[in-house]
XYZ file of C-alpha atoms in Angstrom:
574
model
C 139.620 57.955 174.829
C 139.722 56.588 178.319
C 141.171 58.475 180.824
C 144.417 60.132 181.452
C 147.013 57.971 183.482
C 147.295 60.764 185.986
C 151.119 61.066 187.094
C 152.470 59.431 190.706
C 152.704 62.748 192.015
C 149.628 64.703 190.809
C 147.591 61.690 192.386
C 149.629 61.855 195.463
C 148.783 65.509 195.870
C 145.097 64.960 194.928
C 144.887 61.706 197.462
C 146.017 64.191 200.267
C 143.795 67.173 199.132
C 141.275 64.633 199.461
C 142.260 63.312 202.858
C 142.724 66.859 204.214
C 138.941 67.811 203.261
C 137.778 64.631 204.842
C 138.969 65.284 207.673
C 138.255 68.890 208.351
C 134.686 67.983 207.482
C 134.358 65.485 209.931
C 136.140 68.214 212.383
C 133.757 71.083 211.308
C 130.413 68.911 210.122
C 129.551 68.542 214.126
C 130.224 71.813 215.147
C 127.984 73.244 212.633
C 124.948 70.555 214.189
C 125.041 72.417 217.160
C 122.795 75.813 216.381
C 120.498 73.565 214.266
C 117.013 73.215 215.542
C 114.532 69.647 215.833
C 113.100 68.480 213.331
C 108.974 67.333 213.074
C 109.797 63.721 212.931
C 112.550 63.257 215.180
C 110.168 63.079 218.529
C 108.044 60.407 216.943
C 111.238 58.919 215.514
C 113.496 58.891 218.800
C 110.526 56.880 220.637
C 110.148 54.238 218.122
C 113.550 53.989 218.369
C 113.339 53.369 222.254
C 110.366 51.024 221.530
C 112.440 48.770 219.123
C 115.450 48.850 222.186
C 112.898 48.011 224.457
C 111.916 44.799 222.514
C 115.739 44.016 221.812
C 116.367 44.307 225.693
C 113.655 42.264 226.303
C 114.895 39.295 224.010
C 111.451 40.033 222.051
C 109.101 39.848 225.614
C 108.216 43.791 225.327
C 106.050 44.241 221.808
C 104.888 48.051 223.106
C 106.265 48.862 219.324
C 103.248 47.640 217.877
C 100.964 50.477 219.501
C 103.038 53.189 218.008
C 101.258 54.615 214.865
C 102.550 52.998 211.422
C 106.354 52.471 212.467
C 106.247 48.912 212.983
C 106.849 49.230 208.947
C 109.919 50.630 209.667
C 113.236 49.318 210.943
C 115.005 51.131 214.040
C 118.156 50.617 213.200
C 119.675 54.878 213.426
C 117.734 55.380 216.650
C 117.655 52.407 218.563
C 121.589 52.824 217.933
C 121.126 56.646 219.171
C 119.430 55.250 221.861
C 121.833 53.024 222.849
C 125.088 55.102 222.551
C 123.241 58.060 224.558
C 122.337 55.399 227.484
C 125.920 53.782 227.426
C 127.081 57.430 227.918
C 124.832 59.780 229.803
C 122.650 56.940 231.578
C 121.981 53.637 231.559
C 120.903 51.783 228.462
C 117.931 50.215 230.043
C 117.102 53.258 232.448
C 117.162 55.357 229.187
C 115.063 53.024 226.947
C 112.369 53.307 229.300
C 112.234 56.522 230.971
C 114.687 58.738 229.160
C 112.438 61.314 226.890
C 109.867 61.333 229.486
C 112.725 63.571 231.677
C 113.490 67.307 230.550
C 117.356 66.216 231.734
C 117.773 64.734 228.500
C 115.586 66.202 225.950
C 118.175 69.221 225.110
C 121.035 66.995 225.794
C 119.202 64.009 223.229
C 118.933 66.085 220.513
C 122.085 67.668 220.771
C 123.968 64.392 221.104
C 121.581 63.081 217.577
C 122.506 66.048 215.443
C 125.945 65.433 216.080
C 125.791 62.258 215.414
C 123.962 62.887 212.271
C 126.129 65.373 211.071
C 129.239 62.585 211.504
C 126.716 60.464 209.096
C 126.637 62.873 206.451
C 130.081 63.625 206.478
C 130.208 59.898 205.997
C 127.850 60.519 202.859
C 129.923 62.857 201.173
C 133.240 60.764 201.936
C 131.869 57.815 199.711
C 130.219 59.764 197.168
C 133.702 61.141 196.948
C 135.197 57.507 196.912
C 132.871 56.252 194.249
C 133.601 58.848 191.999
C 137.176 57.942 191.842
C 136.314 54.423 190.968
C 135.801 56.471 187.600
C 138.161 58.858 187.296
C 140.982 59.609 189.959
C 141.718 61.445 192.902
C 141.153 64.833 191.464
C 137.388 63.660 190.455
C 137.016 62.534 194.271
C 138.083 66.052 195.198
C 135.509 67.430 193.427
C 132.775 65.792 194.546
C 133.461 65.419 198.122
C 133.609 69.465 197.125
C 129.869 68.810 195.676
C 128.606 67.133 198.358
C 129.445 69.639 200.733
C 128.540 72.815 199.225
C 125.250 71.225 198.683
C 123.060 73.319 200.886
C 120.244 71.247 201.566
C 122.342 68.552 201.795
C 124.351 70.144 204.551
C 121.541 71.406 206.451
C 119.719 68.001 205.930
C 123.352 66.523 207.251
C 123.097 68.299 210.644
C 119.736 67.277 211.549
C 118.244 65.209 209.707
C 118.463 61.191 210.828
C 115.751 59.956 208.992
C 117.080 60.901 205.422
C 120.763 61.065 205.899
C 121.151 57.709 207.372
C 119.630 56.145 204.518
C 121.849 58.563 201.638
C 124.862 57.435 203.542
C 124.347 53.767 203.428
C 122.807 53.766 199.645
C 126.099 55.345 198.515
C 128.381 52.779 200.389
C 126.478 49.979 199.087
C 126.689 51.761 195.723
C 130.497 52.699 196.071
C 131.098 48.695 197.500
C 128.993 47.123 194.478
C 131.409 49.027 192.064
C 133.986 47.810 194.164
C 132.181 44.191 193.972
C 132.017 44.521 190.340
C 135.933 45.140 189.133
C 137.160 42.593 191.563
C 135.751 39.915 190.240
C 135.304 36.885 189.680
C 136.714 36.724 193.126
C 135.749 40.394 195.310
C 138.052 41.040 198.280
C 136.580 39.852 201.825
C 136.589 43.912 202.843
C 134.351 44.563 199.775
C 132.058 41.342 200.390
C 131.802 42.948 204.404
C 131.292 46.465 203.042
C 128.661 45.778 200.607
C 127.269 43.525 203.353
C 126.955 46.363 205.804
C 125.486 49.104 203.589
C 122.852 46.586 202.486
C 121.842 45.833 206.062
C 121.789 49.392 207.248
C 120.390 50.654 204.480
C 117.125 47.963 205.317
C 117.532 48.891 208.911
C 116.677 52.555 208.374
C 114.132 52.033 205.533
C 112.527 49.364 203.910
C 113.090 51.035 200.692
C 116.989 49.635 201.258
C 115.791 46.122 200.036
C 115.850 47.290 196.106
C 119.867 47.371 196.648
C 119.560 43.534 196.741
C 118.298 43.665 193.422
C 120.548 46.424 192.073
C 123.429 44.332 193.008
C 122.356 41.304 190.571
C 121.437 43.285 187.936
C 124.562 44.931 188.211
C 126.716 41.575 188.461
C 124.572 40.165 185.396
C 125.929 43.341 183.426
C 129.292 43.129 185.017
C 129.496 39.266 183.341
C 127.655 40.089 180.550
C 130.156 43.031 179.627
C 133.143 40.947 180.388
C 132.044 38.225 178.178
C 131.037 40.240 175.205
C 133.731 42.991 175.650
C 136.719 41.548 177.174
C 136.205 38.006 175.782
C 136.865 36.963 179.883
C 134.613 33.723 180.590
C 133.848 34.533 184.372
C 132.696 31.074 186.431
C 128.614 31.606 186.920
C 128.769 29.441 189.756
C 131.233 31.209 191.572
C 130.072 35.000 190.985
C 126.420 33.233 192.064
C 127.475 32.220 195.104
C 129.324 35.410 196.534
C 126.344 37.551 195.526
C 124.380 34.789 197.772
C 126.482 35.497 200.504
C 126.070 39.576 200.764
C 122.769 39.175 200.280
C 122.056 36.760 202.723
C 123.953 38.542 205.303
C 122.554 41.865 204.191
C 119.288 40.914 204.243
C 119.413 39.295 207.707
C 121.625 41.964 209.244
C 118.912 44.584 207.600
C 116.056 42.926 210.188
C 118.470 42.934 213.853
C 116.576 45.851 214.521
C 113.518 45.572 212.477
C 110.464 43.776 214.783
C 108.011 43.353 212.538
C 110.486 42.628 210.066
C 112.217 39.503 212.161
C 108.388 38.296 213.213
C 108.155 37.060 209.489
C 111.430 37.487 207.794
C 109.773 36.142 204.168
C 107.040 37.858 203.987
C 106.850 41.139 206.739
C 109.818 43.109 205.122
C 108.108 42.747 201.211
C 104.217 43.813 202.533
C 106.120 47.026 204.677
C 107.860 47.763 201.194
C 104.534 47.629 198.987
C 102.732 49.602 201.489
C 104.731 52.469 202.108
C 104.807 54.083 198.667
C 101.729 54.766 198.986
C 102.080 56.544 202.274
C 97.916 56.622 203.280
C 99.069 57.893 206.736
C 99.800 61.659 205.469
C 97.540 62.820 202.906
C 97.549 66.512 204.322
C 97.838 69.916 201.748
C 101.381 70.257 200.094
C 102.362 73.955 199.094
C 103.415 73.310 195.398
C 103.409 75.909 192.252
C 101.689 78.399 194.220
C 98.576 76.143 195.435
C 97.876 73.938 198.398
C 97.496 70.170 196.539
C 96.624 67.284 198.254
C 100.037 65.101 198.752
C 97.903 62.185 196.769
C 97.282 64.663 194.218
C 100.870 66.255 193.447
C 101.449 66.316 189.798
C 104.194 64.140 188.493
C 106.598 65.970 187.630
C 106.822 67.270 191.866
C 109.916 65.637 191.950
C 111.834 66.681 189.018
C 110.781 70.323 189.714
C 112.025 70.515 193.347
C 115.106 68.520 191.747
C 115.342 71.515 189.365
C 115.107 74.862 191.615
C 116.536 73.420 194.578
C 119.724 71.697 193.574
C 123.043 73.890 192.656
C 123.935 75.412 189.662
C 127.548 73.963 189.216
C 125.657 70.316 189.757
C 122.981 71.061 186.876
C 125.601 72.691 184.843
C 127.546 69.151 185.077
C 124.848 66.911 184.562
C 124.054 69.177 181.964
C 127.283 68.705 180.194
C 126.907 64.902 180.323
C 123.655 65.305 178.358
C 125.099 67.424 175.737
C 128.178 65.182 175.202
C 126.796 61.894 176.239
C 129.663 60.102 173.478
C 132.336 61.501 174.864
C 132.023 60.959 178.453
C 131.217 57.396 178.020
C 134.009 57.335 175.978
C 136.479 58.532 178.567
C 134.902 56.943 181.314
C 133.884 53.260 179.842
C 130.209 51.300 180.074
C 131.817 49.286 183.352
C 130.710 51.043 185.691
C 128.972 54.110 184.574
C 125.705 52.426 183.414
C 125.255 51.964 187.202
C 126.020 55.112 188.979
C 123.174 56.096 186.211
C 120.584 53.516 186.897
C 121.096 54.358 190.816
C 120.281 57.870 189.905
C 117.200 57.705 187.852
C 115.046 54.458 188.856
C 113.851 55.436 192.291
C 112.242 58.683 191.291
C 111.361 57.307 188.181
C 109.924 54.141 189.906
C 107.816 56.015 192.435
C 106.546 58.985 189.848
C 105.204 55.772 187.705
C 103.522 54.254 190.844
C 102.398 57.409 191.512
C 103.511 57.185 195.521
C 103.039 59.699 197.696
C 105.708 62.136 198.456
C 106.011 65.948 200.342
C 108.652 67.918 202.010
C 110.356 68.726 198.869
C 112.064 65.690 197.646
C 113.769 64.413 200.839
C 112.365 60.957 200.378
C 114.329 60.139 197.293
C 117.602 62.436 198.642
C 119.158 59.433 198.342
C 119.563 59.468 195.137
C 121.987 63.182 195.353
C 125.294 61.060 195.937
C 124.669 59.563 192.495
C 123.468 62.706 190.751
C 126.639 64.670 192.145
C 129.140 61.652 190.593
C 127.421 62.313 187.343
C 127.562 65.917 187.662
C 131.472 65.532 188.442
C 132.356 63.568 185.698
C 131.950 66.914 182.993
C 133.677 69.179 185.323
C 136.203 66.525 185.381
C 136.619 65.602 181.570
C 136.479 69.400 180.704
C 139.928 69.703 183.137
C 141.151 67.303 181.556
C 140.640 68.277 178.285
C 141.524 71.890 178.884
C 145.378 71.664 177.445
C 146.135 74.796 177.024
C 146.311 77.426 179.628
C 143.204 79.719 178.703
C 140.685 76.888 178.541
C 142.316 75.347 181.862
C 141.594 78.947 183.214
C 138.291 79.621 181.709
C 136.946 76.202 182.909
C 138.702 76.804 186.394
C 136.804 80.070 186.710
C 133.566 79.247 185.472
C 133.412 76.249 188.213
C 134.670 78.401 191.070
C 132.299 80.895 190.450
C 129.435 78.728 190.685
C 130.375 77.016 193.943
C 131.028 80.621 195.204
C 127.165 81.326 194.827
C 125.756 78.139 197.190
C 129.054 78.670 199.866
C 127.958 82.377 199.994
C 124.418 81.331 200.731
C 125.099 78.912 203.185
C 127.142 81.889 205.122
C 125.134 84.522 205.103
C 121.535 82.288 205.990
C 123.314 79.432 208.190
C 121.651 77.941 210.240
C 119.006 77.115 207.570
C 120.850 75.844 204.745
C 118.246 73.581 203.706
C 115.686 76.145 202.789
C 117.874 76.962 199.788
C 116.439 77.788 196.018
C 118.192 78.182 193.196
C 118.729 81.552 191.234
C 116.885 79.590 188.149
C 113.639 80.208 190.072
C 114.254 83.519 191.903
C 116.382 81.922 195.043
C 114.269 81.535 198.265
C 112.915 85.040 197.643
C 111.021 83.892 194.428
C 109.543 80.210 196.378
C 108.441 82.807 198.903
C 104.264 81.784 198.622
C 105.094 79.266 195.606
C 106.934 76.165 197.909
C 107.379 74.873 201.062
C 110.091 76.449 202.878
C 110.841 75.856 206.313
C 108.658 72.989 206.344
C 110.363 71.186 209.499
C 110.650 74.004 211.241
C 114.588 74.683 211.703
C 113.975 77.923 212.333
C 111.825 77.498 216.084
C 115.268 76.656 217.647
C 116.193 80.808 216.659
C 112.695 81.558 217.503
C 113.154 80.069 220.704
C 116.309 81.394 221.574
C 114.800 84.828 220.755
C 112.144 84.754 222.845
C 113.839 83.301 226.093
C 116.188 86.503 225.949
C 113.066 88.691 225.560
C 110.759 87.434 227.652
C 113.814 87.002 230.547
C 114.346 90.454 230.026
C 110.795 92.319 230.120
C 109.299 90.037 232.833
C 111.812 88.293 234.587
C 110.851 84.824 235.708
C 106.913 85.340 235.403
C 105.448 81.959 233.694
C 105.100 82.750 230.041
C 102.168 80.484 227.814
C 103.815 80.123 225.071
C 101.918 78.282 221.928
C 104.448 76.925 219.261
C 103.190 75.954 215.804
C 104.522 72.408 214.513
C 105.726 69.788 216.762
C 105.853 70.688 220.587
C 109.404 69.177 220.452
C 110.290 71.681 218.008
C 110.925 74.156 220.669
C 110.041 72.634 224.200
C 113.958 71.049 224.686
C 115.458 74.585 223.984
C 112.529 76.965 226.061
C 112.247 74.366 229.312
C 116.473 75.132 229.277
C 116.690 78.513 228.761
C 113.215 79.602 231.358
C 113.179 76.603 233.261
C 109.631 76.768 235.308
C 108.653 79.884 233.756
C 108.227 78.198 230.567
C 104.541 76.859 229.732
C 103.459 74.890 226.901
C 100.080 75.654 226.120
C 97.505 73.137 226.049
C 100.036 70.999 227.273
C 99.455 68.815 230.665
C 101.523 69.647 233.548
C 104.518 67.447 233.807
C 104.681 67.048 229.818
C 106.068 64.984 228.589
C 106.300 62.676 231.803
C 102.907 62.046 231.684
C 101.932 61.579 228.428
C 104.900 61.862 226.026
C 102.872 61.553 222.988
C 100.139 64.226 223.470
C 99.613 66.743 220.768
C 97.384 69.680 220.221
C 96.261 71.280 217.340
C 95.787 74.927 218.030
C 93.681 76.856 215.058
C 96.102 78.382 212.631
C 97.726 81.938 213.327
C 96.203 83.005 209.867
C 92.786 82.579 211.492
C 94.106 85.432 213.688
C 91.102 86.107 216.380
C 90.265 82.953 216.875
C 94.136 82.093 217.291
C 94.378 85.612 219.561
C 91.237 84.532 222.024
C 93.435 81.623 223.666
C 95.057 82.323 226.766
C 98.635 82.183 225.351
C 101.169 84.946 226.109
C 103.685 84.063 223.120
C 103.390 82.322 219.927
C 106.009 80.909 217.358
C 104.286 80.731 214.182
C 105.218 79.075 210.953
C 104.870 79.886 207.395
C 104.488 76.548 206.931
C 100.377 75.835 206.129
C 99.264 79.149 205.297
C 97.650 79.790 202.310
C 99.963 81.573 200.017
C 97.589 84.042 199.195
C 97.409 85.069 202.695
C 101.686 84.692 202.530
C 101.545 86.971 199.522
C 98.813 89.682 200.569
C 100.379 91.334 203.622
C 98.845 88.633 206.380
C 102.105 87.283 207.320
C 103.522 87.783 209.637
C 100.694 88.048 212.021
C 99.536 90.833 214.336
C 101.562 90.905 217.184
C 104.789 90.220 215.296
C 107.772 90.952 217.689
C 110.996 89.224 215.977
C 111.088 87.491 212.363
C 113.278 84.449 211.649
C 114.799 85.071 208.248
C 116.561 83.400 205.343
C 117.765 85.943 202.463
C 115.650 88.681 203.390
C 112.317 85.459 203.770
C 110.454 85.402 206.759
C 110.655 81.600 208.061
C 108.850 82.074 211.280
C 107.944 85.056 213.416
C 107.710 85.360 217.338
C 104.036 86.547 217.721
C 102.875 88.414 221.438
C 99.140 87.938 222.399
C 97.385 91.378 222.619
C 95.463 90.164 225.523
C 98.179 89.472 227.344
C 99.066 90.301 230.627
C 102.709 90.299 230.198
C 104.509 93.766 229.387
């Protein structure tokens, strides 16, 4: 069984339902970005990305990128672009690459204008996962996982603020929704397809090194394609020919992958491979990862960290799907052919797999391999799909109708009543958020300071007016400085910060003793804290300790405390 010829018409309507929740997404998707808060990374990020400008500016004079901590493995592609767009706009691109995030003008305005951009990005995501479904079954199977994609919670609040991750999902699954595309046109693939694949393959190197296995994937995948034509079809495909326009995309992809890669461009043959075998094994951050209830070393995760935060935090209706492709493994490749399916499956399972058999470092849930949802979600689709279609009569079409709607209605209820922290969502196999609570990392990029913030600029504007206000904030000083220098202005000081950060040195931290350690936290002159859950020890989570003395306001997610707006006790504020 292959599948159903769907009529002109059904198509028709599916092609526009498809169309229509496109574009509301990309009309809602930035909207959303707006309330979400800064991420850890995106400070450190955001200057690289100026550093990389810098050297592109300077026609390769200005090499400040190699002083900046381990990105020189990395590629700048995402925010050397932010940084350019923001410049064209708000500044000027040089003025900006230079002196931009050392001026509170921008910082609010920055962030703002990379979330949005971001959030465009994901919708982008979800678009061609939606697309490369279809390449399988028909408009009514892109419907549904555009659907999937979007009622994803971590992948929506990843999508609104995340442009380390989301980038990179984006351009894997247009290179893996072009290679398809590569794959049934030939022997001779359309000049849009060869430009497409092109693209994704170069931006998907430009944002992580990681994007040069797609180079690979595509002749493996073209092998197959030949092999399968050959043997199956009895079609002799030209070697020569299929050879050389798999030269050309990768050539171009590989070369366009490096425009914005320094290190990369220094030593095109050999920079871009020694970046990729060193960054598995991520030496830089080997810091205590909240997994099963323990603190672990990240280097000492067990392996199966991946599948298990694959498990609890991914949505019932996808499991249920992927699921049903397990259980009836003959049938679906039946209806849906060994073409193409093969791949969507090898794109799925050989980058975790790969990196749980080199045993590479990984944390923050399993955002380094997110790439790999786009893929899971068209295999989760394509039971949900064949059960439709299968579903003749009008009680199974019904039952099967139901039982999906239901379990989207559990994430999109989720996502309502706890936005904006979609991405600290569990699923009800493993107690929701409420039963991770102490167990795994929740908020562990620290969404929830923007509330925090926004909390304590009312109350402190309130009880004290414009008195100056130390105010220690647990994570990245970025997390919350853009949104408290707005909302106090001058009143607002960062403690242990120098005066005039981040003018005069932009990449200062300080490391403040933990709020769990709460008198030596409590002696330092600070008249406001925002404290994280994130680094306690669970049994001080679980044991009444959180949140700390002091508590005036909780951030919350389902009832779970995310982070908590602490007042000094030696204070002099009322």
């Amino acid at each position: 069984m292959t599948p159903v010829e769907a009529t002109p018409e059904s198509q028709f309507r599916y092609k526009q339902l498809f169309g229509i929740l496109t574009a509301g997404t990309f009309l809602i998707f930035p909207i959303l970005s707006f309330g979400f808060g800064i991420t850890f990374d995106e400070w450190m990020d955001s200057n690289y990305g100026l550093l990389v400008l810098r050297f592109i500016l300077s026609l390769g004079r200005d090499k400040e990128y190699l002083n900046f901590w381990h990105g020189y493995l990395y590629s700048g592609f995402y925010f050397s672009s932010l940084g350019f767009l923001y410049g064209t706009l708000f500044d000027t691109v040089k003025n900006f690459a230079y002196n931009g995030l050392h001026q509170d003008l921008h910082l609010f305005r920055f962030f703002t204008f990379s979330h949005f951009l971001t959030s465009l990005i994901g919708c982008t995501a979800a678009l061609y996962t939606g697309l490369a479904a279809k390449e399988l079954g028909k408009w009514r199977t892109a419907c549904l996982a555009f659907l999937f994609m979007i009622l994803s919670p971590r992948f929506l609040g990843n999508a609104m603020n995340d442009p380390k991750d989301i980038p990179f999902t984006a351009s894997y699954i247009v290179s893996v929704y072009y290679t398809i595309r590569f794959l049934k046109e030939l022997p001779t693939p359309k000049f849009s397809t060869i430009c497409g694949l092109s693209a994704g393959i170069a931006i998907s190197i430009g944002v992580r090194p990681v994007g040069l296995i797609l180079i690979p994937y595509l002749v493996l995948a073209t092998a197959y394609a030949w092999f399968y034509r050959w043997r199956i079809e009895h079609d002799r495909m030209k070697l020569s020919t299929i050879a050389a326009y798999v030269l050309v995309v990768c050539v171009y992809g590989y070369m366009g992958g490096l425009l914005f890669w320094p290190y990369g461009i220094s030593n095109p043959f050999v920079n871009p491979f020694l970046a990729m075998a060193k960054i598995p094994n991520f030496s830089f951050w080997n810091y205590l990862v909240l997994f099963e209830g323990k603190q672990i070393l990240a280097a000492d995760l067990p392996w199966y960290y991946l599948p298990k935060w694959i498990l609890i935090s991914t949505p019932l209706f996808i499991l249920a799907g992927l699921t049903g492709s397990l259980v009836m493994p003959r049938r679906i490749l039946k209806y849906y052919g060994l073409k193409i399916l093969p791949f969507i499956v090898f794109t799925f399972l050989f980058p975790p797999a790969y990196i749980i058999y080199k045993k590479s470092t990984v944390y923050d849930s399993w955002r380094h391999v997110f790439f790999v949802y786009p893929s899971l979600v068209v295999l989760a689709v394509l039971a949900w799909d064949y059960l439709l279609e299968i579903s003749k009569m009008r009680r199974q079409a019904v039952l099967v109708t139901g039982l999906l709607l239901l379990h989207l209605c559990e994430p999109l209820s989720w996502m309502i009543r706890n936005h904006p922290n979609e991405y600290v969502y569990f699923n009800p196999l493993d107690g929701g958020l409420r039963g991770a609570f102490g167990r795994y990392e929740t908020d562990y990029w620290s969404n929830a300071n923007r509330q925090a913030a926004a909390w304590l600029a009312k109350y402190h504007s309130e009880k004290n007016g414009n008195q100056p206000a130390v105010v220690r904030s647990e994570g990245h000083m970025m997390c919350t400085y853009p949104f408290l220098r707005k909302a106090l202005g001058t009143a607002y000081v960062p403690f242990e910060f120098p005066e005039g950060y981040p003018k005069i040195d932009p990449y200062f931290f300080f490391s403040s003793p933990p709020m769990y350690m709460t008198e030596i936290a409590q002696s330092q002159p600070w008249d406001y804290a925002i404290a994280l859950t994130r680094n306690w020890p669970p049994d001080a989570l679980l044991r009444g300790a959180w949140p700390p003395p002091g508590t005036l306001h909780e951030i919350k997610a389902d009832g779970v405390s995310l982070a908590a707006v602490v007042k000094n006790p030696h204070s002099r504020l009322q």
